[in-house]
Short mmCIF file of C-alpha atoms in Angstrom, two decimals:
data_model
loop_
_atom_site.label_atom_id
_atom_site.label_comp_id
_atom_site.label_asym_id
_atom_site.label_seq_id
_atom_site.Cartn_x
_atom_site.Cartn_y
_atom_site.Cartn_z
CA UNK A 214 -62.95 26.60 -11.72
CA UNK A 215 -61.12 25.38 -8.86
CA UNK A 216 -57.17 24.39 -8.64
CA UNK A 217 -57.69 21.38 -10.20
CA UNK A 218 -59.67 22.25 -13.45
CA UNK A 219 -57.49 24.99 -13.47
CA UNK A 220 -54.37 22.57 -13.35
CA UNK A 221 -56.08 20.53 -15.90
CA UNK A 222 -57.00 23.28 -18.30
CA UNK A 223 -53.56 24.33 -18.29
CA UNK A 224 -51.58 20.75 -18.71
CA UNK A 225 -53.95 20.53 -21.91
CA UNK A 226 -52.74 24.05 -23.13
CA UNK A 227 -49.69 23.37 -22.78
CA UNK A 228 -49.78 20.24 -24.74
CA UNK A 229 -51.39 22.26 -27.38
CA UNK A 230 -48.57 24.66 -26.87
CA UNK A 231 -45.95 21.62 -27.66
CA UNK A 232 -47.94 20.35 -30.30
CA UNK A 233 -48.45 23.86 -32.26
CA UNK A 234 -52.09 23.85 -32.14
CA UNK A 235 -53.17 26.31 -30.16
CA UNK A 236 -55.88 28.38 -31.64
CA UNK A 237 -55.51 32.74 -30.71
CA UNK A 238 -58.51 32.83 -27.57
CA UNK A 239 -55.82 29.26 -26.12
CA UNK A 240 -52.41 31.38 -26.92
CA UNK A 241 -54.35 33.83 -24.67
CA UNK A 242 -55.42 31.74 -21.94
CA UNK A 243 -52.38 29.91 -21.92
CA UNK A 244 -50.18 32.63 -21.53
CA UNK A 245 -52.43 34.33 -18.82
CA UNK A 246 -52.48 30.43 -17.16
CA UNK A 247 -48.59 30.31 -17.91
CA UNK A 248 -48.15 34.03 -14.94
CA UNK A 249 -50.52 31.70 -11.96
CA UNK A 250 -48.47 30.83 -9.60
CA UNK A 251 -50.19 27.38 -9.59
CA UNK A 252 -49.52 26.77 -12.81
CA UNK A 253 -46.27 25.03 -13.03
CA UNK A 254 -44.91 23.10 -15.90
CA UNK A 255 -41.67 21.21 -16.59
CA UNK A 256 -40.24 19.34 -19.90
CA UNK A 257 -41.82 16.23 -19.73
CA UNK A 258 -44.60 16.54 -22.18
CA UNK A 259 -42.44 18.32 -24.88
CA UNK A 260 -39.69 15.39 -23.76
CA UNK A 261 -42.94 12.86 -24.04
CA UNK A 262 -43.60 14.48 -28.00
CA UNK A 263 -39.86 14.39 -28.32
CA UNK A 264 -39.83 11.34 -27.22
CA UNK A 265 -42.67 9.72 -29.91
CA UNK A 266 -41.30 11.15 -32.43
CA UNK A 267 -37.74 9.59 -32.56
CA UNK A 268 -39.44 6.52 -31.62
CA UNK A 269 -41.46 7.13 -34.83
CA UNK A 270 -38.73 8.15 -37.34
CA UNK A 271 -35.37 6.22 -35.53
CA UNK A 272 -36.09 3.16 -38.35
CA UNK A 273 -36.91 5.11 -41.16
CA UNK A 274 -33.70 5.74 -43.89
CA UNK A 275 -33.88 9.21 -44.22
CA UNK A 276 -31.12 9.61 -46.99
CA UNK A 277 -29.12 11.69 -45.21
CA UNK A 278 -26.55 13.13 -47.57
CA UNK A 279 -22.93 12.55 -47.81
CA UNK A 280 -22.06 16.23 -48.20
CA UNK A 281 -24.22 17.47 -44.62
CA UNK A 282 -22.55 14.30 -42.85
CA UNK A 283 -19.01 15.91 -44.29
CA UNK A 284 -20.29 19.60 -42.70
CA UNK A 285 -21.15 17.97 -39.32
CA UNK A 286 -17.82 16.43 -38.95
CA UNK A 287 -16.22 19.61 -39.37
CA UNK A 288 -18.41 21.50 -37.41
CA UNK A 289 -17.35 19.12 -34.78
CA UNK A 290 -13.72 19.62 -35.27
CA UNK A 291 -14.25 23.28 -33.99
CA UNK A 292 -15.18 21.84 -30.67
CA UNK A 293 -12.21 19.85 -29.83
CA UNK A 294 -8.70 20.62 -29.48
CA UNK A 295 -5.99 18.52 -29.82
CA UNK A 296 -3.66 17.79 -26.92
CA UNK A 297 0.14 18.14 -28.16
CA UNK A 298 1.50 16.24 -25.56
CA UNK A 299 0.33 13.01 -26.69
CA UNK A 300 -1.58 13.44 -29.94
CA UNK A 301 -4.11 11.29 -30.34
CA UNK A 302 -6.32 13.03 -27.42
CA UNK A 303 -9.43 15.78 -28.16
CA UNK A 304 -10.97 17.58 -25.66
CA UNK A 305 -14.29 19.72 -26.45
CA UNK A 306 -13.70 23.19 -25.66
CA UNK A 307 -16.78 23.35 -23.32
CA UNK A 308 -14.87 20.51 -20.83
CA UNK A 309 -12.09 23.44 -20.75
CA UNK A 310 -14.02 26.10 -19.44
CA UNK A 311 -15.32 23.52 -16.69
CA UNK A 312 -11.91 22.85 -16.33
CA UNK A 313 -10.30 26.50 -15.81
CA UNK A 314 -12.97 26.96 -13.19
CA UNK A 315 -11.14 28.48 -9.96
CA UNK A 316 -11.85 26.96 -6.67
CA UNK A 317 -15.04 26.93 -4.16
CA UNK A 318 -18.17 26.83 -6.40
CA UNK A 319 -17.28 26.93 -9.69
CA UNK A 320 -14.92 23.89 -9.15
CA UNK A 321 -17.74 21.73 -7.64
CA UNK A 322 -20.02 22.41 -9.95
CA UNK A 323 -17.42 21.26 -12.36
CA UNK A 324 -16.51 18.10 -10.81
CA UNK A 325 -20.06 17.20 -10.38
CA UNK A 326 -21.05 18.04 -14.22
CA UNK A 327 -17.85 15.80 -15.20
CA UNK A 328 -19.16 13.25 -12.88
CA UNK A 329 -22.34 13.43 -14.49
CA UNK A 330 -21.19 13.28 -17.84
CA UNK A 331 -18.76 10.92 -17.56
CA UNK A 332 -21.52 8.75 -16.12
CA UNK A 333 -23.56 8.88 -19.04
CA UNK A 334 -20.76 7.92 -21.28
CA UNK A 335 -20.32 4.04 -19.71
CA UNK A 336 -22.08 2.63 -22.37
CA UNK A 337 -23.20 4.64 -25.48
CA UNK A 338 -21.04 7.91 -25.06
CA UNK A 339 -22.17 11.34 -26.47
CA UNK A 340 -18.96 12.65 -27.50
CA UNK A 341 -15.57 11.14 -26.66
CA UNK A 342 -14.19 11.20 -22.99
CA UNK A 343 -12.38 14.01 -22.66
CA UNK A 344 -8.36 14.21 -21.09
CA UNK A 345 -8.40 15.89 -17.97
CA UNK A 346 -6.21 18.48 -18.37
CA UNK A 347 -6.26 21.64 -15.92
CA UNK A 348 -5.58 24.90 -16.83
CA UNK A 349 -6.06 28.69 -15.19
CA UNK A 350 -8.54 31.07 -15.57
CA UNK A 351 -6.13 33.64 -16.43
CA UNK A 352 -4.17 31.27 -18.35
CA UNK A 353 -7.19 30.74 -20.64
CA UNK A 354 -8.23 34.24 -20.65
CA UNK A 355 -4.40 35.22 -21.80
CA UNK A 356 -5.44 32.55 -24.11
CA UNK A 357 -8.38 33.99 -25.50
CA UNK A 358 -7.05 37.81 -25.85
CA UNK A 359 -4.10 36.22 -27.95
CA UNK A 360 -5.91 34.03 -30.36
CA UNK A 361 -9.26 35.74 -30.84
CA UNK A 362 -9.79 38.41 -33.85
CA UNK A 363 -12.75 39.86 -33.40
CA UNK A 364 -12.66 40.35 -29.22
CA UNK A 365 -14.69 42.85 -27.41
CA UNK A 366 -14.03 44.47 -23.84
CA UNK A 367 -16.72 46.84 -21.94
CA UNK A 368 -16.03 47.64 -18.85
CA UNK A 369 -18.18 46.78 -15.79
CA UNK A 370 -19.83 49.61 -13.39
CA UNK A 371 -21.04 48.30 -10.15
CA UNK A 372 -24.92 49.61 -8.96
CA UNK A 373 -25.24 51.55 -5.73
CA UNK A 374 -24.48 48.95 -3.33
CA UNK A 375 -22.03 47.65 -5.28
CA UNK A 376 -20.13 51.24 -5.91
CA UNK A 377 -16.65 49.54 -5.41
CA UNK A 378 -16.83 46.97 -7.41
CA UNK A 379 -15.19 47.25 -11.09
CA UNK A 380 -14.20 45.22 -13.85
CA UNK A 381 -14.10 43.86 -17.41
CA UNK A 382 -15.67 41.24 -19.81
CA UNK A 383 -13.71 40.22 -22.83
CA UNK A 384 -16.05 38.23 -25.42
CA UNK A 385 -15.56 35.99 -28.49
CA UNK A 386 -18.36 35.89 -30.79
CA UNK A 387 -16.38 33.40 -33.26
CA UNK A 388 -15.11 31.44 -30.43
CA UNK A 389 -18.06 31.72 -28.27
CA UNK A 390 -15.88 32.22 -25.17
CA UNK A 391 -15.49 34.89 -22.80
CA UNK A 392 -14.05 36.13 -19.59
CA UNK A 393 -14.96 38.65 -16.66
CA UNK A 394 -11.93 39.93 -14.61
CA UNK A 395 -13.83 41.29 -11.43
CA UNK A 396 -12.62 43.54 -8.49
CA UNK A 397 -13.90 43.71 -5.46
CA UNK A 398 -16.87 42.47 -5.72
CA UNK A 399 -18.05 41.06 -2.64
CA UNK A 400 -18.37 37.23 -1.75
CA UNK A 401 -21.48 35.57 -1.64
CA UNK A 402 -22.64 32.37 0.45
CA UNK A 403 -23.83 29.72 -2.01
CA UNK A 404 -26.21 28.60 0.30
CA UNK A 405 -27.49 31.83 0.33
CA UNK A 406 -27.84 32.92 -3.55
CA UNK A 407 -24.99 33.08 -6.36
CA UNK A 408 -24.15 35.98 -8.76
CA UNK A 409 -25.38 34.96 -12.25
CA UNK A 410 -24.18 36.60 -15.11
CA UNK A 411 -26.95 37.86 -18.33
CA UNK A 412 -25.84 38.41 -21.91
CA UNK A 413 -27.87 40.90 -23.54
CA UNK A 414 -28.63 39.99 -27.46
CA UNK A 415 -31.35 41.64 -28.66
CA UNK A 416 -30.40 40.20 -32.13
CA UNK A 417 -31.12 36.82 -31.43
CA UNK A 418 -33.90 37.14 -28.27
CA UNK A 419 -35.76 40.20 -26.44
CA UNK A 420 -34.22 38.14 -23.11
CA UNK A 421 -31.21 38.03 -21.50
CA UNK A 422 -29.07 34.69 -22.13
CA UNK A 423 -27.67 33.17 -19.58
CA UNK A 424 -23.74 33.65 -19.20
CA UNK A 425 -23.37 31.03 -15.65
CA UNK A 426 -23.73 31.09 -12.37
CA UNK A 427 -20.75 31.87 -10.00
CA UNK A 428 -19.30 32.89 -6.75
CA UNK A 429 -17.22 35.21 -5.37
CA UNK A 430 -14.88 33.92 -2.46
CA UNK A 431 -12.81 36.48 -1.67
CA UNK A 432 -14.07 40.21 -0.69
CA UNK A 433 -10.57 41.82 -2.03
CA UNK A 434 -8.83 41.25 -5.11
CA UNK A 435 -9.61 40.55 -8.65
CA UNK A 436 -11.23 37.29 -9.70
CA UNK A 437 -11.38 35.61 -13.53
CA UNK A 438 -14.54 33.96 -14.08
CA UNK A 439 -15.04 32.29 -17.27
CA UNK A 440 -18.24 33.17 -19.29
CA UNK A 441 -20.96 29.75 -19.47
CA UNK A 442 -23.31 30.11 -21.83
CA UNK A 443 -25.01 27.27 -23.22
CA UNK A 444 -26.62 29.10 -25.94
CA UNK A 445 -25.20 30.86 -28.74
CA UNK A 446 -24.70 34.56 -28.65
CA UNK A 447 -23.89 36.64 -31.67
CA UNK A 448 -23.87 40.31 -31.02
CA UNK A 449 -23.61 40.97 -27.01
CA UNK A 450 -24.56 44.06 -26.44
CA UNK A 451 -24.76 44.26 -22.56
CA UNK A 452 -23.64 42.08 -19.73
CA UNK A 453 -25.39 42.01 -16.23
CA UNK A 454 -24.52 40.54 -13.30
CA UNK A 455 -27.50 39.65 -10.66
CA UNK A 456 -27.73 37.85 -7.62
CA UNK A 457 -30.21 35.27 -7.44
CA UNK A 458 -30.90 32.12 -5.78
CA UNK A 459 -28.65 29.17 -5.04
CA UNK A 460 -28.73 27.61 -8.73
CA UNK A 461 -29.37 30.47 -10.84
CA UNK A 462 -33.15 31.08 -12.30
CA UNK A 463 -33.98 30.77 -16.53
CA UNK A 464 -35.25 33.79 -16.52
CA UNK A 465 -33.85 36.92 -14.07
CA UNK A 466 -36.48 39.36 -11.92
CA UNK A 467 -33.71 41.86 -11.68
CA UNK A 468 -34.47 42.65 -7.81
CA UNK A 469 -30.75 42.44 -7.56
CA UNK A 470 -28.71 44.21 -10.37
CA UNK A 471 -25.01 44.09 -9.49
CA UNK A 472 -23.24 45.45 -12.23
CA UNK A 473 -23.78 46.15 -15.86
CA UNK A 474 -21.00 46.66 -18.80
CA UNK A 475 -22.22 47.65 -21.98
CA UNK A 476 -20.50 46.83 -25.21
CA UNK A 477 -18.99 50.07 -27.21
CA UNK B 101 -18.33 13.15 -30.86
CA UNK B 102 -17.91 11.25 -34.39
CA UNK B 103 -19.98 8.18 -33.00
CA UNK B 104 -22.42 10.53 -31.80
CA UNK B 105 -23.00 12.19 -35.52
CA UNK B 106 -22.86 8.75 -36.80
CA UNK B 107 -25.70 6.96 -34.24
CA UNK B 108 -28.02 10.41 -34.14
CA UNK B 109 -27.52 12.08 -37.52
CA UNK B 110 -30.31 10.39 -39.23
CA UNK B 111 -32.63 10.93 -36.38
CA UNK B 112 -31.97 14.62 -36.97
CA UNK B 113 -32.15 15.48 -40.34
CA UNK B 114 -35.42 12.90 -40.08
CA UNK B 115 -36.99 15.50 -37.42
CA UNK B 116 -35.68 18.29 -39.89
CA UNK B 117 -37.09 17.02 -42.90
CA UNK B 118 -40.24 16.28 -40.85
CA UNK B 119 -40.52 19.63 -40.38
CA UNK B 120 -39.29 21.66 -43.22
CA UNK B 121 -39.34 21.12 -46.71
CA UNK B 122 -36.26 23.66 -47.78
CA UNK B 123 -33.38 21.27 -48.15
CA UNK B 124 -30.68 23.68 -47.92
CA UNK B 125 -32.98 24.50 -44.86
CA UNK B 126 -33.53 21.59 -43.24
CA UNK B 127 -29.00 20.85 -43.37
CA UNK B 128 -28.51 24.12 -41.63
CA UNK B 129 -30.84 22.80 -38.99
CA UNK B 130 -29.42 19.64 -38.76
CA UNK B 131 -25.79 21.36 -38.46
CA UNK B 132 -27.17 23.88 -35.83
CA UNK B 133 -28.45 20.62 -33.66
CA UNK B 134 -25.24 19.16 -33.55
CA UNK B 135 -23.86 22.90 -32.53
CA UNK B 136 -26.67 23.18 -29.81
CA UNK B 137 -25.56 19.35 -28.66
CA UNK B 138 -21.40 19.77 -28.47
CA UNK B 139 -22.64 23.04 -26.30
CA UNK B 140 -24.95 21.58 -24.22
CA UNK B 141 -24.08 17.46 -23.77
CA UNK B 142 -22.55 18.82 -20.48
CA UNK B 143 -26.24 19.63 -19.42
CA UNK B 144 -27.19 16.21 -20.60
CA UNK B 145 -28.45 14.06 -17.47
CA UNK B 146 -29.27 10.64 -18.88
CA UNK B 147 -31.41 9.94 -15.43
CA UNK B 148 -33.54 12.53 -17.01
CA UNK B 149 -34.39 11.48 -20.55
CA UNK B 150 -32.62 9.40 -22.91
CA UNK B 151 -29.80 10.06 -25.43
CA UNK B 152 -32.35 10.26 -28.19
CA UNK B 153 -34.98 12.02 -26.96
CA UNK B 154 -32.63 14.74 -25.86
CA UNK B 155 -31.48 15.09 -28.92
CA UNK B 156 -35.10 15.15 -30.40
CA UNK B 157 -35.65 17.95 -28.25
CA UNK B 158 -33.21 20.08 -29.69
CA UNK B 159 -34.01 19.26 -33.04
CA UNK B 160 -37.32 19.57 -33.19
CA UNK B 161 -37.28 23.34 -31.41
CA UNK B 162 -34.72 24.10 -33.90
CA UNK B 163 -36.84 22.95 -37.10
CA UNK B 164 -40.30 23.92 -35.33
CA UNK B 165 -38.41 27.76 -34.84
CA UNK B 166 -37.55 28.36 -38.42
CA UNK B 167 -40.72 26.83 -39.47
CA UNK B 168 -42.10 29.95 -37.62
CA UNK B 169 -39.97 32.00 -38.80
CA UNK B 170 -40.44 31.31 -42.44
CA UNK B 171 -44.04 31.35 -41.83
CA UNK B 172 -44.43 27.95 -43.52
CA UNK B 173 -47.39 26.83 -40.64
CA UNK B 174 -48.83 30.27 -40.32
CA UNK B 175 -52.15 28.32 -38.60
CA UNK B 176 -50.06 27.04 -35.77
CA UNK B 177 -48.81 28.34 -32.69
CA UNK B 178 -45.17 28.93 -32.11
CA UNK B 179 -42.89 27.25 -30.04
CA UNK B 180 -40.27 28.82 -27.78
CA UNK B 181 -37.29 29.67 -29.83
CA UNK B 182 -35.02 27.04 -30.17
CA UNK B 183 -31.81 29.05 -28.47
CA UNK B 184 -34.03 29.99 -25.47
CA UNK B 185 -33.88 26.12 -24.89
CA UNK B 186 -34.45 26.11 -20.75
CA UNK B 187 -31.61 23.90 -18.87
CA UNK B 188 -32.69 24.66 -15.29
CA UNK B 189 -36.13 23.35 -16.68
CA UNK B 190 -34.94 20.04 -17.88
CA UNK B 191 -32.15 19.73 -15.07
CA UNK B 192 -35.36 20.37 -12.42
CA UNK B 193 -37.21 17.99 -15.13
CA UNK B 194 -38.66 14.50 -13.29
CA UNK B 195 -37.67 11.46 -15.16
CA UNK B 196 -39.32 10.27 -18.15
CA UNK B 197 -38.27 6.53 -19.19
CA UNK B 198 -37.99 7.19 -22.58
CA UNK B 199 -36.61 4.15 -23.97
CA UNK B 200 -37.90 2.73 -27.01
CA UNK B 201 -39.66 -0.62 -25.55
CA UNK B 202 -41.06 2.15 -22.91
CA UNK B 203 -42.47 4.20 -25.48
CA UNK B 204 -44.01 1.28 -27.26
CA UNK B 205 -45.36 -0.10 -24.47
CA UNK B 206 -47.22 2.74 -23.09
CA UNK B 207 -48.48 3.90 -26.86
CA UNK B 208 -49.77 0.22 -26.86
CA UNK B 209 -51.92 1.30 -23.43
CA UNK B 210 -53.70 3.68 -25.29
CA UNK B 211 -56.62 3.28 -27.11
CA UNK B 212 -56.78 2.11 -30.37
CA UNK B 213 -58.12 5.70 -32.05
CA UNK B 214 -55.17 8.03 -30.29
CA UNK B 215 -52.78 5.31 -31.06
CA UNK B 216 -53.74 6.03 -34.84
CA UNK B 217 -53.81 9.58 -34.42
CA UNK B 218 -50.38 9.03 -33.04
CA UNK B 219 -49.13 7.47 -35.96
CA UNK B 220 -50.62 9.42 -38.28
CA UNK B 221 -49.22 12.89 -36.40
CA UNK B 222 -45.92 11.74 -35.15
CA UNK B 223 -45.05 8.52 -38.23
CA UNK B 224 -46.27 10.21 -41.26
CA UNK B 225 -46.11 13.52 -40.64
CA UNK B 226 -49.46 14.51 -41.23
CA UNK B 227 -50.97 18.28 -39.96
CA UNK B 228 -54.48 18.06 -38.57
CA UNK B 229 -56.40 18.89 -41.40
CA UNK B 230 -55.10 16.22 -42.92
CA UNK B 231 -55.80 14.27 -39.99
CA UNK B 232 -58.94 15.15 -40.49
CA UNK B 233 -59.66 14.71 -43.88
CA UNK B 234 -58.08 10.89 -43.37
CA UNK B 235 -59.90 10.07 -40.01
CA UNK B 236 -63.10 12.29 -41.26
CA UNK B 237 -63.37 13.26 -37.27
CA UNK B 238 -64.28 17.04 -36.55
CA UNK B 239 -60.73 18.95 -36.37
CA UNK B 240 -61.79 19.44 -32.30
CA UNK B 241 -62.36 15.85 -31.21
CA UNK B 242 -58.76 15.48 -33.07
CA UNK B 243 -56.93 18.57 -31.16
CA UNK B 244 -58.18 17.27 -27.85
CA UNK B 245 -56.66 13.50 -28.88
CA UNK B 246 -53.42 14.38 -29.36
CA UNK B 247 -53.13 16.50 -26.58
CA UNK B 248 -54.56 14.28 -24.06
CA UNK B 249 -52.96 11.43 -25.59
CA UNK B 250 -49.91 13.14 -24.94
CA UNK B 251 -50.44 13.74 -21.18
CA UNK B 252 -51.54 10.22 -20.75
CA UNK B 253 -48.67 8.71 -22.36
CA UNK B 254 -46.21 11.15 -20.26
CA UNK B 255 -48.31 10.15 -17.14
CA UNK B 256 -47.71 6.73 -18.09
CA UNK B 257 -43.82 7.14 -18.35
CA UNK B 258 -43.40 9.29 -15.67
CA UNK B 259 -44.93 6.79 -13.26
CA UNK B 260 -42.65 3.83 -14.76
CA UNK B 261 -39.85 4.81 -12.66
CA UNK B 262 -41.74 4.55 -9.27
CA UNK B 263 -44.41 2.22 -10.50
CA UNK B 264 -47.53 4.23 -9.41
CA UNK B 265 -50.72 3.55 -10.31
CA UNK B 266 -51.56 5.66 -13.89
CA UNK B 267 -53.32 8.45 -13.84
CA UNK B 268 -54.90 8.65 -17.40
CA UNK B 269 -55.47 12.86 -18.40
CA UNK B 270 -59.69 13.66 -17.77
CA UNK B 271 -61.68 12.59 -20.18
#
């Protein structure tokens, strides 16, 4: 076959893939297609099935029942925190760890996703428009160690070439929230490749979830960096910090392993 | 967040029901969405796909997962686990116009037999044996429908933004 069959023969996999019917000998092919180099795929057919199948359900009544409607509003109220000042302003908790971001990187990348956001909210918002309210890492980590019950530390040891380096992660799993306090570990150049941080939770997934991407400024002192992680962890039982290109990756090669705390 | 529940609720626990039968089920799902979403709506790029569609995303990896996991469609290959849901990959995502008269317009550009198997698949719900047993077409020819029907109608939305010529999947 050449590239293009092969290009072909994968894009159909991998709509069998999103579409669940894959039979074993495919699942085999697919994955061996899914390791060519050539073989690249995005979201846009599993959007595109997404995609057909609100289209296909968005008139239908589904009876949705009072009582789950009741759960999802106060599953929602554990994601927003009320502003004393002025009362009558929320703020999702995941706005306030963009917002306790320290400077260089991790303040860009905040201003750009509230940028982003907010944009999206002009006409048919997500969630309400959050109050802008800044806060401190270490304020919110002080935060976290006074209000959370069930908080875990582990200490972080750096690898070879990181020897000096030392630290701490505190972690949440109620709150999903967590901080590293890191010392001396050495700055990076964005432009060059960022640390990203792994959570390790075998309990929920074989891989590594992603904990954020950051930088390090400053070669001496200690630095807070609030923990990122779009996905839910449970029961961390590691945390890894690698360097990797400028962005982060989904999923880690390891080459660079900078430090690793386990959980006691 | 409350208009949010209130506009995309009912697509959710549609998807969920769509997908599992367990009612108690089928609620956590729909809670664990909405948990997935308040995470994640900082991820959300609306250049990328729309409100809905997102949100059908997450849904449907979270009911398509414990359908898995239950072993309820034994016959059918998983999908990635719903947690594992892979942001860089929709951030580096092209755009997909997604919108509802975009949808309906392409579907309309396809022909007649994968727009039924479309509707029988994606409106009623129906596996593909009994697509099959409804269509009476051999469970191959309707395999390789859906999936190149679904190629050819992302083709066809990709290419709305920069108004390319289509590029239907091989035949």
């Amino acid at each position: 076959m050449n590239d293009q069959d092969i290009l072909s023969r994968f894009e159909e996999l991998e709509a069998g893939h999103i579409l669940g019917d894959l039979d074993p000998d495919e699942i085999k092919e697919f994955e061996m297609l899914s390791l060519d180099p050539r073989c690249q795929s995005d979201l846009s057919l599993e959007l595109t099935a997404s995609a057909l199948e609100a289209e296909f359900l968005k008139d239908k009544d589904p009876d949705l029942p009072k009582k789950l409607l009741e759960r999802l509003r106060k599953g929602m109220e554990e994601f927003v925190v009320d502003e004393p000042e002025d009362g009558a302003v929320v703020r999702p908790v995941a706005w306030q760890r963009l917002l306790v971001a320290p400077q260089t990187g991790w303040a860009m990348a905040a201003l750009l996703a509230i940028f982003f956001v907010a944009k999206s909210f002009v006409e048919e918002p997500l969630v309400a428009r959050p109050a802008l309210v800044v806060n401190t890492p270490e304020a919110a980590r002080e935060t976290l160690v006074a209000k959370a019950g069930d908080l875990i530390e582990s200490k972080f040891g750096g690898t070879e070439r990181y020897s000096q380096m030392s630290g701490t992660v505190i972690w949440s799993d109620e709150l999903q929230e967590g901080y590293m306090s890191l010392t001396n570990l050495p700055a990076n150049d964005p432009n060059a490749n960022q640390y990203q941080l792994w959570i390790v939770d075998p309990a929920r997934d074989e891989k590594p979830v992603d904990g954020g991407v950051f930088d390090i400024s400053t070669n001496d002192g200690t630095v807070i960096i609030p923990i990122s992680n779009p996905l839910a962890v449970t029961n961390p039982q590691a945390f890894v910090i690698t360097l990797e290109q400028p962005g982060g990756v989904v999923v880690s090669k390891q080459e660079v392993v900078v430090a690793l705390a386990k959980s006691s | 967040m409350g208009n949010c529940i209130a506009k995309y609720s009912p697509l959710v626990w549609s998807i969920a029901k769509r997908h599992v039968q367990d009612h108690s089920a089928a609620e956590d799902i729909v809670q664990e969405t909405f948990t997935d979403l308040w995470k994640s709506a900082k991820r959300y790029d609306p250049a990328i796909a729309s409100e809905s569609t997102f949100i059908g995303l997450l849904s449907r990896r979270r009911a398509i997962d414990f359908a898995r996991k239950e072993s309820r469609r034994p016959q059918l290959e998983p999908m990635p686990e719903a947690e594992s849901l892979p942001y860089a990959a929709i951030e580096s995502s092209p755009p997909l116009r997604c919108d509802s008269s975009d949808v309906r317009a392409a579907l309309k550009e396809l022909p007649e037999e994968t727009q039924k198997i479309f509707s029988l698949h994606f409106d009623e719900g129906m596996t593909h044996p009994e697509i099959v047993e409804k269509t009476g077409l051999p469970l191959g020819t309707v395999k390789t429908r859906l999936r190149r029907g679904l190629i050819d109608l992302r083709n066809r939305l990709s290419r709305l933004d920069n108004a390319q010529p289509f590029s239907p999947a091989s035949p």
